[in-house]
Backbone as a ProteinNet text record, in pm:
[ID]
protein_1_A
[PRIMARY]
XXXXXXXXXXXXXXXXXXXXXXXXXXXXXXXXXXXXXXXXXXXXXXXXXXXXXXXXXXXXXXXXXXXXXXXXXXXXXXXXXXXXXXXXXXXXXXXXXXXXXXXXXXXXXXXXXXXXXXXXXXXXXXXXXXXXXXXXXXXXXXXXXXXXXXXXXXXXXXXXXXXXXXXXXXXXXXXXXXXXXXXXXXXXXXXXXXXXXXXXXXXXXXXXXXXXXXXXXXXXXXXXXXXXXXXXXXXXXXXXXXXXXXXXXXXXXXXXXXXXXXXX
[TERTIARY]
84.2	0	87.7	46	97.6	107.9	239.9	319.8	184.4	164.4	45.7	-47.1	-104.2	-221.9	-245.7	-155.4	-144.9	-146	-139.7	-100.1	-223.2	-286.7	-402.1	-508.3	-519	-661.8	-771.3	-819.5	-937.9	-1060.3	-1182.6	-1264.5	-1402.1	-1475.1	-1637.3	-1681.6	-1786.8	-1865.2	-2029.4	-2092.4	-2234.8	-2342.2	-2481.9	-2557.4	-2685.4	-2741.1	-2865.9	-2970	-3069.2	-3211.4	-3343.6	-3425.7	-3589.1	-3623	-3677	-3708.1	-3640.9	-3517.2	-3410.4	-3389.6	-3432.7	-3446.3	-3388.5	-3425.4	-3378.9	-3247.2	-3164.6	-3022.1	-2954.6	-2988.8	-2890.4	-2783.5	-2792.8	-2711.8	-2585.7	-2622.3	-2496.5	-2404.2	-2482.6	-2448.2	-2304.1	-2389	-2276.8	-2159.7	-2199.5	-2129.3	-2034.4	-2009	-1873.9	-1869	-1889.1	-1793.2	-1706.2	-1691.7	-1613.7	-1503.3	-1419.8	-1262.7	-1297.6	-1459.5	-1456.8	-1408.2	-1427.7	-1447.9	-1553.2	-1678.4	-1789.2	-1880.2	-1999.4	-2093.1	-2190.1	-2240.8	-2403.5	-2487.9	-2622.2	-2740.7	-2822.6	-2842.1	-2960.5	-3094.4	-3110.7	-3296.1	-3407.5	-3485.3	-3631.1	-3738.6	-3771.3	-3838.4	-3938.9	-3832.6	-3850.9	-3943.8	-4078	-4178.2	-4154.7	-4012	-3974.6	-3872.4	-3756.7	-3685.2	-3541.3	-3533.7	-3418.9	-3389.2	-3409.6	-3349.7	-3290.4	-3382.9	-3300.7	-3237	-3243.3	-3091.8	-3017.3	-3009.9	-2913.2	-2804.4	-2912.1	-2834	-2795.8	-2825	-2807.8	-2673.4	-2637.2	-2496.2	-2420.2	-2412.1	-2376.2	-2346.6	-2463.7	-2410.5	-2460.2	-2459.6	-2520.1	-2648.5	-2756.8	-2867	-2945.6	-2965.1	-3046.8	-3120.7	-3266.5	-3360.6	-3384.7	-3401.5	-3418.4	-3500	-3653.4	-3740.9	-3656.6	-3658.6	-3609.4	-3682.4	-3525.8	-3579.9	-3483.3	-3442.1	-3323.3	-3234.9	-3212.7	-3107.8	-2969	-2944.6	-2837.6	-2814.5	-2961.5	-2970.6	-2931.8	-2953.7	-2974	-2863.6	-2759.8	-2669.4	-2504.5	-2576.2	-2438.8	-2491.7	-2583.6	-2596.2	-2566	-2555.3	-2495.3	-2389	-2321.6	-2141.8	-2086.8	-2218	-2243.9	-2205.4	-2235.5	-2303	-2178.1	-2085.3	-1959.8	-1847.2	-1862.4	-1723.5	-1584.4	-1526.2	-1431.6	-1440.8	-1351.8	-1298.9	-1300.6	-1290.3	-1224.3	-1388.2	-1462.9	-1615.6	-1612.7	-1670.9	-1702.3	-1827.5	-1877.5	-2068.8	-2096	-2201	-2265.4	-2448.7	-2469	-2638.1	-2698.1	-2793.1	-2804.4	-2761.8	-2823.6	-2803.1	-2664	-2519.8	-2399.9	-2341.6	-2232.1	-2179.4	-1978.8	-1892.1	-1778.9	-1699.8	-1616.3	-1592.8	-1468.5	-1387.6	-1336.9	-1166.6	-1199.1	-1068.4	-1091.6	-1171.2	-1165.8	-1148.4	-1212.8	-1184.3	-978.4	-904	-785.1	-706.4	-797.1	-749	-744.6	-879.9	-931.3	-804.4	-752.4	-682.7	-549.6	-485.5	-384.9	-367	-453.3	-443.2	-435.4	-513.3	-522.5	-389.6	-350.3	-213.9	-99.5	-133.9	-41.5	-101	-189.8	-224.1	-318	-389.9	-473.5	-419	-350.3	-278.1	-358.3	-486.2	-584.3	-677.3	-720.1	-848.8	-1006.7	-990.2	-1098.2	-1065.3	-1100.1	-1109.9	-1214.8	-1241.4	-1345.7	-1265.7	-1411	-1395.2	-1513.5	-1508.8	-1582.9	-1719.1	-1841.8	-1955.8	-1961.1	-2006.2	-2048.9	-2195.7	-2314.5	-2431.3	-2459.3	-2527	-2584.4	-2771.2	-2768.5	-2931.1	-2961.8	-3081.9	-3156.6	-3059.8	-2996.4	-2899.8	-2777.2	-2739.2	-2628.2	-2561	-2394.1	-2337.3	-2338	-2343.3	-2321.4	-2186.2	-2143.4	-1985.3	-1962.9	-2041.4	-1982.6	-2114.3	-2154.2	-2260.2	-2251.5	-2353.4	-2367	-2316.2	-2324.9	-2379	-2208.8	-2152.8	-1965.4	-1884.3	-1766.8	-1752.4	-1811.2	-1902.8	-1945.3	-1881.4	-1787.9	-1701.8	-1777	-1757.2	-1818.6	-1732.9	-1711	-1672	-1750.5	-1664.3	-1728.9	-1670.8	-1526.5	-1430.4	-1350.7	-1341.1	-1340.5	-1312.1	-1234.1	-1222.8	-1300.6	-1351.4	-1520	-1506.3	-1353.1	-1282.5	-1295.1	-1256.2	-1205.1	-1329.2	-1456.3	-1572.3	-1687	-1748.1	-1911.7	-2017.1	-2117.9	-2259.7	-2261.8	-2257	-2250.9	-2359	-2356.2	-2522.4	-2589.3	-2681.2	-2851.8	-2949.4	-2855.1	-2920.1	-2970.7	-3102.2	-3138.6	-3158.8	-3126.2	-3156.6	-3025	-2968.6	-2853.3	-2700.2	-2733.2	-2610.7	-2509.5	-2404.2	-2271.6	-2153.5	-2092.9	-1984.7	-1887.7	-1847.7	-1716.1	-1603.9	-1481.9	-1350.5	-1264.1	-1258.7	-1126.5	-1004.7	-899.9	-827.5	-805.6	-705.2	-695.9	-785.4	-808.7	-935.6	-837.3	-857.8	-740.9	-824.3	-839	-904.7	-843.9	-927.7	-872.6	-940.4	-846.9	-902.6	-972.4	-1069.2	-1219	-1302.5	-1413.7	-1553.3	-1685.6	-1763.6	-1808.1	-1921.8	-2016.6	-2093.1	-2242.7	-2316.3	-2428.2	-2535.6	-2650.8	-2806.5	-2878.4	-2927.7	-3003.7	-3137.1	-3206.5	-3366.9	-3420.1	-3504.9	-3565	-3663.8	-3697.1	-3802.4	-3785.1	-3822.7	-3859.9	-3956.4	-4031.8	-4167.9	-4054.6	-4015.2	-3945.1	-3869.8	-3780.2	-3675.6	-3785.9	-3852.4	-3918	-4019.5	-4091.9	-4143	-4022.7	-3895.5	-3789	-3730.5	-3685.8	-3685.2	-3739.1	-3900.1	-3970	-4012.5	-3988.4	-3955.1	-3853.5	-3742	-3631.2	-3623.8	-3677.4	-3711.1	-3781.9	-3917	-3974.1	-3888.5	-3824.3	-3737.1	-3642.7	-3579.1	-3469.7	-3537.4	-3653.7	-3755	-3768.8	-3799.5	-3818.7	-3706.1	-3620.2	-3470.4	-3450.1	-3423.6	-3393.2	-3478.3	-3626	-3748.9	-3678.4	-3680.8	-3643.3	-3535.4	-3437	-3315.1	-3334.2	-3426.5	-3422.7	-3392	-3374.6	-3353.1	-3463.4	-3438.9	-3590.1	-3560	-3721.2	-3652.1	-3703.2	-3663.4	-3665.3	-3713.5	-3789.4	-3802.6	-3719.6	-3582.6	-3470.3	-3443.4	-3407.6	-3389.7	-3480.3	-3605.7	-3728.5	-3677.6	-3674.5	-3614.2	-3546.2	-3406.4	-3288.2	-3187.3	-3254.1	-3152.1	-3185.9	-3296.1	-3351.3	-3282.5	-3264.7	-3185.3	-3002.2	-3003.4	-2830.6	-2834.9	-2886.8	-2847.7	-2835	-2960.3	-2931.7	-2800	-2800.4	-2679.9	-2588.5	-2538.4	-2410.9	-2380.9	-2485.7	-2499	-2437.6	-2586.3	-2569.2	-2480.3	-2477.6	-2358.5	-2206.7	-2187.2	-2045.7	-1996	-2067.3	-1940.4	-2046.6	-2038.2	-2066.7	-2160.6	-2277.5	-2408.5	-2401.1	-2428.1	-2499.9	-2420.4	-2247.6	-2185.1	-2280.6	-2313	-2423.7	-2561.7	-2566.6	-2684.7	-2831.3	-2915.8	-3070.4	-3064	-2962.5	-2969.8	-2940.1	-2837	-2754.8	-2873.8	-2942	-3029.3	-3189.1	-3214.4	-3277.5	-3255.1	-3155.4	-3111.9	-3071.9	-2986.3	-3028.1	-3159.9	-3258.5	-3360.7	-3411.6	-3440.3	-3501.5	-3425.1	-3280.9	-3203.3	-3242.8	-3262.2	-3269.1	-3426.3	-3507.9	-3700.5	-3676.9	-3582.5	-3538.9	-3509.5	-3431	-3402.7	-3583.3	-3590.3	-3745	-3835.9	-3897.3	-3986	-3923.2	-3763.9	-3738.3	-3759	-3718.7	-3777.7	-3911.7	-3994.9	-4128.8	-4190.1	-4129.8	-4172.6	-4181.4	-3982.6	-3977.6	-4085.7	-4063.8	-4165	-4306.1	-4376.9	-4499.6	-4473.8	-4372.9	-4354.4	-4381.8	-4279.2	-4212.3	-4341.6	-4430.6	-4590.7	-4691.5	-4665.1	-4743.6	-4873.3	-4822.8	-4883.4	-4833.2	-4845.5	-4826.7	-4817.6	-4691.3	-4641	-4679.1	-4780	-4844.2	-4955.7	-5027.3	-5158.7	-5177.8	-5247.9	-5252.6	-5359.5	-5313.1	-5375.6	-5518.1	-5605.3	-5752.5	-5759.1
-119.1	0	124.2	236.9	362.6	385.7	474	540.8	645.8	708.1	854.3	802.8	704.7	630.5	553.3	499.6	459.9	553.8	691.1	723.8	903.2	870.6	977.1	977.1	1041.5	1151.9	1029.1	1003.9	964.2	1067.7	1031.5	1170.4	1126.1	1170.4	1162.4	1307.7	1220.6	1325.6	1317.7	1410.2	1442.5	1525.6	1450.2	1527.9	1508.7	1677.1	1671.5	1687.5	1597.4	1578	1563.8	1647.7	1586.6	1611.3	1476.6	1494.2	1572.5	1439.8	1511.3	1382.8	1324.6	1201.6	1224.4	1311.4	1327.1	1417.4	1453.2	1496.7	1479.4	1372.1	1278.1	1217.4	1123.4	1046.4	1149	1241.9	1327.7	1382.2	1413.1	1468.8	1345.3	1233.1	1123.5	1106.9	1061.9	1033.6	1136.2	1307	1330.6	1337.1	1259.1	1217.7	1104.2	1024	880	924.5	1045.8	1007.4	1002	1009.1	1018	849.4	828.6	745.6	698.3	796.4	789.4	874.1	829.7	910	897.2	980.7	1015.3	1076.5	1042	1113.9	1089.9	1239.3	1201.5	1265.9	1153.6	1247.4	1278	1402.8	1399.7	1330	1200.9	1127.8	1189.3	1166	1202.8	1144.2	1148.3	1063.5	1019.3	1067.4	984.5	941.4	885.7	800.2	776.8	931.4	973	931.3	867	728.8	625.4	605.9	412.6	448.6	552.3	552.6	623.8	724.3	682.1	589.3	493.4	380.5	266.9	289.4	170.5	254.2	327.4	436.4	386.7	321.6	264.9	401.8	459.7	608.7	533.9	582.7	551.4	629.6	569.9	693.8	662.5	797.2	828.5	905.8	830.5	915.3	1022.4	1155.6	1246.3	1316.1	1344.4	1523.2	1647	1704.4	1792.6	1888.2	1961.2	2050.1	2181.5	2209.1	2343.5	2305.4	2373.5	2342.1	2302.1	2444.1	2427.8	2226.4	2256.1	2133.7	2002	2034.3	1897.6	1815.4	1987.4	1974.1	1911.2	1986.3	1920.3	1782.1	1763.2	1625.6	1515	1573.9	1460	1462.4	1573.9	1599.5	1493.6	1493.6	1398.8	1232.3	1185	1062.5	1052.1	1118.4	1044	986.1	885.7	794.8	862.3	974.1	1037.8	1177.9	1259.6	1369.3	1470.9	1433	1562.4	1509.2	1644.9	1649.1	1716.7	1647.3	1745.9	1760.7	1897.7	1886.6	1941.8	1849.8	1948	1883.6	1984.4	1977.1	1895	1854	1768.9	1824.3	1967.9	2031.2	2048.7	2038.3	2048.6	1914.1	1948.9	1890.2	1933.8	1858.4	1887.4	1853.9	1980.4	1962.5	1889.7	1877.5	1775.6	1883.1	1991.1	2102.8	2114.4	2107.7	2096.9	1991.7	1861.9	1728.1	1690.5	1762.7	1756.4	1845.2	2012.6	2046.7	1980.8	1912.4	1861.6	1756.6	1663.4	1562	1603.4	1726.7	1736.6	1790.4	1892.4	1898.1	1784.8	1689.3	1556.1	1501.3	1488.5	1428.4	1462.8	1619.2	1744.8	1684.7	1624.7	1583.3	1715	1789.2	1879.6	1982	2067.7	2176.9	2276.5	2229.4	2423.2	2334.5	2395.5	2375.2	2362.1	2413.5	2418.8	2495.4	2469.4	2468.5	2541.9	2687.1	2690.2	2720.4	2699.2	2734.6	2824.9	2872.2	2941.3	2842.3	2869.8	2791.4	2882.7	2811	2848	2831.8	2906.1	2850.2	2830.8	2747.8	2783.6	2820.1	2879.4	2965.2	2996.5	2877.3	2864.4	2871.4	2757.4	2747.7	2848.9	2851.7	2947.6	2980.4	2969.6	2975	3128.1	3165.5	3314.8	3343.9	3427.4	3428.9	3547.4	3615	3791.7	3789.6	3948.9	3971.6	3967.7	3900.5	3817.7	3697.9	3653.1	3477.7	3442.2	3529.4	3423.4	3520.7	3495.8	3325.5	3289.5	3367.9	3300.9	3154.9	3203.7	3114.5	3117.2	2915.2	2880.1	2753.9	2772.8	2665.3	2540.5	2414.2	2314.6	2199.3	2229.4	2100.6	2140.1	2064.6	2119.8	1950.4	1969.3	1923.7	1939.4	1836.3	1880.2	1846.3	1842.8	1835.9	1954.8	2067.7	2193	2326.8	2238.2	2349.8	2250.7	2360.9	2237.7	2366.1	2347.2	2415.3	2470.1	2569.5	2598	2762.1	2809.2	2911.8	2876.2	2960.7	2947.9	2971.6	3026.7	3023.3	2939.9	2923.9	2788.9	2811.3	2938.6	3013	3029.2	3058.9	3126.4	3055.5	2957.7	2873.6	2872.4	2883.2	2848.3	2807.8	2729.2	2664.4	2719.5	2692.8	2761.9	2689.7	2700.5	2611.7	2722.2	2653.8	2755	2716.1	2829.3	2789.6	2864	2820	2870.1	2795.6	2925.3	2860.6	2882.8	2753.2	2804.6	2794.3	2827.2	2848.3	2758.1	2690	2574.9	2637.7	2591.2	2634.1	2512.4	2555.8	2520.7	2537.4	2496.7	2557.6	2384.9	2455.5	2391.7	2390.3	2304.2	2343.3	2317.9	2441.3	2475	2472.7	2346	2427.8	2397.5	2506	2553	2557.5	2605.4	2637.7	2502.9	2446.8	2366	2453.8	2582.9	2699	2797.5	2871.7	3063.9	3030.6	2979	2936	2884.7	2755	2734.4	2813.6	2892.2	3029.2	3103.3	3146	3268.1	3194.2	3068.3	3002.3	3004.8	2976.6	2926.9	3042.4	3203.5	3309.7	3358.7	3349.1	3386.6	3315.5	3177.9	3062.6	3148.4	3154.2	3212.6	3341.3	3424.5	3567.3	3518.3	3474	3442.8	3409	3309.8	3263.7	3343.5	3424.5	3561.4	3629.9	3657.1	3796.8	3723	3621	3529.6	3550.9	3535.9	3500	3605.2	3751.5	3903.1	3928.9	3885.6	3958.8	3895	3759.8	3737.5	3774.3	3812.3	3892.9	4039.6	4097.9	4254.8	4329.5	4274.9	4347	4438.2	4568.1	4607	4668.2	4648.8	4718.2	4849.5	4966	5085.8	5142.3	5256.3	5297.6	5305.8	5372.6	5362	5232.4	5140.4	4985	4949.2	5005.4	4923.9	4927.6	5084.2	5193.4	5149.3	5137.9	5164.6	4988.7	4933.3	4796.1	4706.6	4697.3	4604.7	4679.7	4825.5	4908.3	4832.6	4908.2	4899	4717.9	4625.6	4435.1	4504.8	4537.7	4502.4	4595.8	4727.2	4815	4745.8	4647.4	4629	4504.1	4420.2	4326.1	4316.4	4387.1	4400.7	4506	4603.6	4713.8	4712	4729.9	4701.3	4596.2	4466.1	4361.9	4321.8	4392.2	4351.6	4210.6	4203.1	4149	4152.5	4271.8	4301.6	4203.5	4181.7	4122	3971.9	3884.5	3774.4	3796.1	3893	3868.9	3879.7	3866.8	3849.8	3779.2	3651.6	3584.8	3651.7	3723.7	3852.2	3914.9	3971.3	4075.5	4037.4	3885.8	3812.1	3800.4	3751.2	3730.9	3830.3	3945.4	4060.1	4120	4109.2	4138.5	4021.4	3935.2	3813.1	3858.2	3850.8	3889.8	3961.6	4071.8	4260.6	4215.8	4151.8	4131.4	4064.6	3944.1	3871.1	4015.8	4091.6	4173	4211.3	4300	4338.2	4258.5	4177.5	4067.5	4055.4	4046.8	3979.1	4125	4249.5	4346.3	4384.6	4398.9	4436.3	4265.4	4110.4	4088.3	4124.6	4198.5	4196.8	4319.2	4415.8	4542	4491.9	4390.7	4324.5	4274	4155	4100.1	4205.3	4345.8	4420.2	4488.1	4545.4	4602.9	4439.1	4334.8	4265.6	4195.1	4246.3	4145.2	4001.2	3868.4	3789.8	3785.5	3697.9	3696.8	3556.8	3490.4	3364.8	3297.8	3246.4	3266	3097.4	3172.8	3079.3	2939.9	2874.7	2739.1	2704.8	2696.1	2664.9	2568.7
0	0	0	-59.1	-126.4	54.6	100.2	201.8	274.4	182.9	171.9	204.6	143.1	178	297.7	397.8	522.1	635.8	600.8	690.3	661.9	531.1	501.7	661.8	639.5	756.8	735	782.1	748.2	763.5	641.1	578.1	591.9	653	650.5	561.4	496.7	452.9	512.2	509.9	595.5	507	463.2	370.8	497.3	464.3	554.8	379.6	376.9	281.5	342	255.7	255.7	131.7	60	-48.1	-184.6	-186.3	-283.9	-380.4	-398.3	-479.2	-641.7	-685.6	-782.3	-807.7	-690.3	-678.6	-574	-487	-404.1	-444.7	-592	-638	-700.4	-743.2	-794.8	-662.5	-551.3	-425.3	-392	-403	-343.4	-406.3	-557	-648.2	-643.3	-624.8	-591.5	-500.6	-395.5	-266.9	-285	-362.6	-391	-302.4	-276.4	-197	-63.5	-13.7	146.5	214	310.1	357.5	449.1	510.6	530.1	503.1	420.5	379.2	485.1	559.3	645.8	591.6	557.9	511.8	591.2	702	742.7	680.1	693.6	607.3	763.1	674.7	750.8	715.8	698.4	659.9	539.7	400.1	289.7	245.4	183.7	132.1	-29	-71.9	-202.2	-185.8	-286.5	-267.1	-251.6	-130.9	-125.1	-34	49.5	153.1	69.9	38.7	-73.7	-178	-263.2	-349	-269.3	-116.3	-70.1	-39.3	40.6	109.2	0.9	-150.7	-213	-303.1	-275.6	-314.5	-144.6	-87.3	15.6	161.4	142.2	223.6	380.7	485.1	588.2	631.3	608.8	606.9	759.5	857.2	955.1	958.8	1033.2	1014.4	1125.1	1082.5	1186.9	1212.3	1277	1266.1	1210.1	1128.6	1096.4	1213.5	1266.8	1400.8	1375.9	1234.7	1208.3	1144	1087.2	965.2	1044.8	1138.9	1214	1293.6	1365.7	1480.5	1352.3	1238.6	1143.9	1121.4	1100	1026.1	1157.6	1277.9	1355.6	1395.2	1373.5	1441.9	1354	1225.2	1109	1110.3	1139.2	1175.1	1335.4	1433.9	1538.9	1485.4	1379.5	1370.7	1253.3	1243.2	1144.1	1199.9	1146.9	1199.5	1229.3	1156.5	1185.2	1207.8	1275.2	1342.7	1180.1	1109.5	942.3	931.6	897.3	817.4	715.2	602.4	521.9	461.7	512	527.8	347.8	331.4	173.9	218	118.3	133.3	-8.4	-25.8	-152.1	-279.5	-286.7	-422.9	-456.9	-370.5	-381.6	-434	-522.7	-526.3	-557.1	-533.6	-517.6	-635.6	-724.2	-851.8	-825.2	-947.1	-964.1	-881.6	-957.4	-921.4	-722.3	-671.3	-514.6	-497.3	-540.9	-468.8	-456.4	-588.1	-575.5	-419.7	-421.6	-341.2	-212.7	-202.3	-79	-62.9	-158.7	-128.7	-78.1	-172.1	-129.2	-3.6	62.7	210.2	308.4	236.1	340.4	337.6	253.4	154.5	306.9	327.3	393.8	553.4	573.4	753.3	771	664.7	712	828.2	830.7	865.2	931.8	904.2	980.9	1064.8	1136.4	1187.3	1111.8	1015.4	927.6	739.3	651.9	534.1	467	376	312.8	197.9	90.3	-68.7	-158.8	-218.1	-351	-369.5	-337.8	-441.6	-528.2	-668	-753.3	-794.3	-791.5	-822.8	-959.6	-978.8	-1116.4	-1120.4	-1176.2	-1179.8	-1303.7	-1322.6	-1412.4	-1565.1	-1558.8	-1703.8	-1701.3	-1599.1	-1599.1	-1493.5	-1474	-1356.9	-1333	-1209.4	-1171.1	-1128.9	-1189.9	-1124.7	-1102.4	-1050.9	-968.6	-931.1	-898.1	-775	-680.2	-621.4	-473.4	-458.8	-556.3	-584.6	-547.5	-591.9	-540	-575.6	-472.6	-439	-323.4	-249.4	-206.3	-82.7	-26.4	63	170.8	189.3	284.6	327.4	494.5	573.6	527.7	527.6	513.5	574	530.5	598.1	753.7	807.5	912.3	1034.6	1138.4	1224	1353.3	1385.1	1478.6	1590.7	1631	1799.2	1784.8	1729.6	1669.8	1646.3	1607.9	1572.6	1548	1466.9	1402.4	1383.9	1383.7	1364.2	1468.2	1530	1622.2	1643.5	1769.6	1808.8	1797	1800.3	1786.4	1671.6	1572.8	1451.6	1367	1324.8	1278.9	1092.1	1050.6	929	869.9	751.3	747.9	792.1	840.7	943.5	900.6	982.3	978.6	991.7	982.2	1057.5	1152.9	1193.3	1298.3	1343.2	1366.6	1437.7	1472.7	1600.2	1685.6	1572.2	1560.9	1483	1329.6	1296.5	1150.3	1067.8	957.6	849.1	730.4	650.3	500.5	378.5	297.3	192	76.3	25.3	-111.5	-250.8	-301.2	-481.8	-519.1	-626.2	-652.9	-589	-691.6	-633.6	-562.3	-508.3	-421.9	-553.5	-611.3	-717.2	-654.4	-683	-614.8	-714.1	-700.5	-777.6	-670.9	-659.1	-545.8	-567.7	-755.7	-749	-840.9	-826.4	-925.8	-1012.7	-989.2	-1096.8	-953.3	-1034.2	-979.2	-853.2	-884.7	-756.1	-625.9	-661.8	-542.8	-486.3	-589.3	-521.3	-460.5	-493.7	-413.3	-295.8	-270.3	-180.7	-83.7	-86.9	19	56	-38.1	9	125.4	100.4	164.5	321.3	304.6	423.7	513.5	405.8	488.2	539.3	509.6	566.2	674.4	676.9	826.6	910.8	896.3	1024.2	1016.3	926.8	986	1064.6	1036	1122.6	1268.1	1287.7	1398.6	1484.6	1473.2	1482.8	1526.2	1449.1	1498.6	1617	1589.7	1673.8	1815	1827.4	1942.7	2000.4	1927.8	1963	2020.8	1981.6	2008.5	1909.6	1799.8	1693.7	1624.3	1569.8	1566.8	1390.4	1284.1	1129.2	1226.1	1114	1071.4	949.1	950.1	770.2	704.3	786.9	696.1	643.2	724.7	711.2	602.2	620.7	500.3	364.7	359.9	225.7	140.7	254.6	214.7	173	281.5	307.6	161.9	134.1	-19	-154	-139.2	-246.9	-242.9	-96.5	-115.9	-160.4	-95.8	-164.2	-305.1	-381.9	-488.4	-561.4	-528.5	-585.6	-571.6	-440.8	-426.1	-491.8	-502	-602.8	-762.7	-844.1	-932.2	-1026.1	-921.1	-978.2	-928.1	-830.2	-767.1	-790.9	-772.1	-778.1	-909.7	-1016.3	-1161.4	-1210	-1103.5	-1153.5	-1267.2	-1317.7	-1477.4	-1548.1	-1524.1	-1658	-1641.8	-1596.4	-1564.9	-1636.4	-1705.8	-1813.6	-1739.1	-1795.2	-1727.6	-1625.8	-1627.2	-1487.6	-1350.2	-1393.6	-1260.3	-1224.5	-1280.6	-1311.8	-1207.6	-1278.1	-1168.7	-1024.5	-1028.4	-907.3	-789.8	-865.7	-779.1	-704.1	-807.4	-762.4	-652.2	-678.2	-555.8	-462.1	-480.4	-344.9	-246.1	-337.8	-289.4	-229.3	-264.7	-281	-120.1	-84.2	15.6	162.4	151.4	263.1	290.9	168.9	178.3	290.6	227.8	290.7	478.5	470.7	607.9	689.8	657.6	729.6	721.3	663.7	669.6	798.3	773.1	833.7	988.7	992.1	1155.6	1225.9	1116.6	1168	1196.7	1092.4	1150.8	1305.4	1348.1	1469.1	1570.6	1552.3	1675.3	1705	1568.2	1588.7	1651.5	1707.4	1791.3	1621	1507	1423	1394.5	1360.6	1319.1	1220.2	1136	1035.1	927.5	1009	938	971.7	916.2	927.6	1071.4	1161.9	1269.3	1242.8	1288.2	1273.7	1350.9	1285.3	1330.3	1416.9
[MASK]
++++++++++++++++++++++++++++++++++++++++++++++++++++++++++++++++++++++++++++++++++++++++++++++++++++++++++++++++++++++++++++++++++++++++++++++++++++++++++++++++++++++++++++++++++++++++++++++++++++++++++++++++++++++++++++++++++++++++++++++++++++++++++++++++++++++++

């Protein structure tokens, strides 16, 4: 056996799913250099449990109780200490899976690892704007960090320690149509407004005004949206539409209105 290879890191990888059946198998399929795959699902009603587990991943079933709560507890349930978390719609290009190796190659040197996603939206990668690079913790040593606060929206990784940054991109499709982007936007604004309200956080008119303008200016004009075509152009806007929605919801909360329609 290869010198490097006796003496490599050993690598878990960790997917949190509900109802991803039809982009699980790509999710896995670039993981081949891990050495443990975890999927826990929220008891998906299609058939993203069993072509999990028949891609030989280890699949657990969980209540989905937060993205955050989902996501460390699958980082919980891996055989080894090095995680590397992705969500179904990700997958890991071929130019990171090298970087990824050769750090391992190196005994993994930092405490934690992020890289560049790249999304693609609606037939087309975005590569300025908002949209990237877009760096996000993923690999990471979980003596060291993990999912960590109270945020259940927005989440993010953390490790005491140095964070080093690898070349390539993390590859992101995120919308299956416009409906779903703007249904999960809008998901996600509630629970930002939730989240602030209970914090003490309070909007403002200025905030109303001003905060949905500057996303998109800084978006689409500063870091050169526009060169991204109608897609940039899109996407700025949902973005910019996204602040909107999450402040008007908090100003509903902080005025003692409810932000969803109560259950009979």
């Amino acid at each position: 056996m290869d010198a490097v290879a006796t003496r490599r890191v050993p690598l878990s990888a960790v997917i949190i799913t509900f109802n991803e059946a039809d982009r699980i198998a790509d999710c896995i399929a670039s993981l081949a250099f891990c050495d443990d795959v975890v999927v826990v699902d929220s008891h998906s009603t299609d058939a993203t449990a069993q072509i999990a587990h028949d891609l030989g991943a280890r699949v657990l079933l969980r209540p989905f109780d937060g993205f955050r709560s989902q996501k460390q507890f699958a980082v919980e349930q891996a055989r080894h200490d090095w995680v590397l978390c992705l969500d179904a719609d990700e997958r890991i290009s071929q130019e990171l899976a090298a970087a990824i190796a050769t750090a391992r190659d190196a005994g993994f040197d930092a405490a934690g690892y992020r890289f560049a996603r790249l999304s693609q939206y609606f037939g087309k990668f975005l590569r300025r704007g908002n949209a990237y690079p877009d760096r996000v913790l993923r690999l990471f040593d979980r003596r060291r960090g993990g999912w960590r606060g109270t945020r259940e929206v927005h989440e993010a990784a953390s490790v005491d320690g140095p964070v080093r940054t690898l070349h390539g991109d993390l590859i992101h499709y995120p919308y299956r149509s416009l409906e779903q982007q703007l249904a999960k936007t809008q998901r996600y604004a509630r629970m930002m407004a939730e989240h602030d309200h209970a914090r003490g956080k309070r909007a403002t008119v200025a905030k109303l005004v001003l905060s949905p303008a500057w996303r998109f200016w800084r978006g689409y004009v500063l870091r050169l949206g526009f060169l991204d075509g109608w897609h940039g152009l899109v996407y700025a806007y949902v973005r910019a539409n996204y602040v909107r929605q999450k402040t008007i919801m908090l100003w509903m909360l902080q005025n003692g209105q409810p932000v969803t329609t109560p259950e009979r």
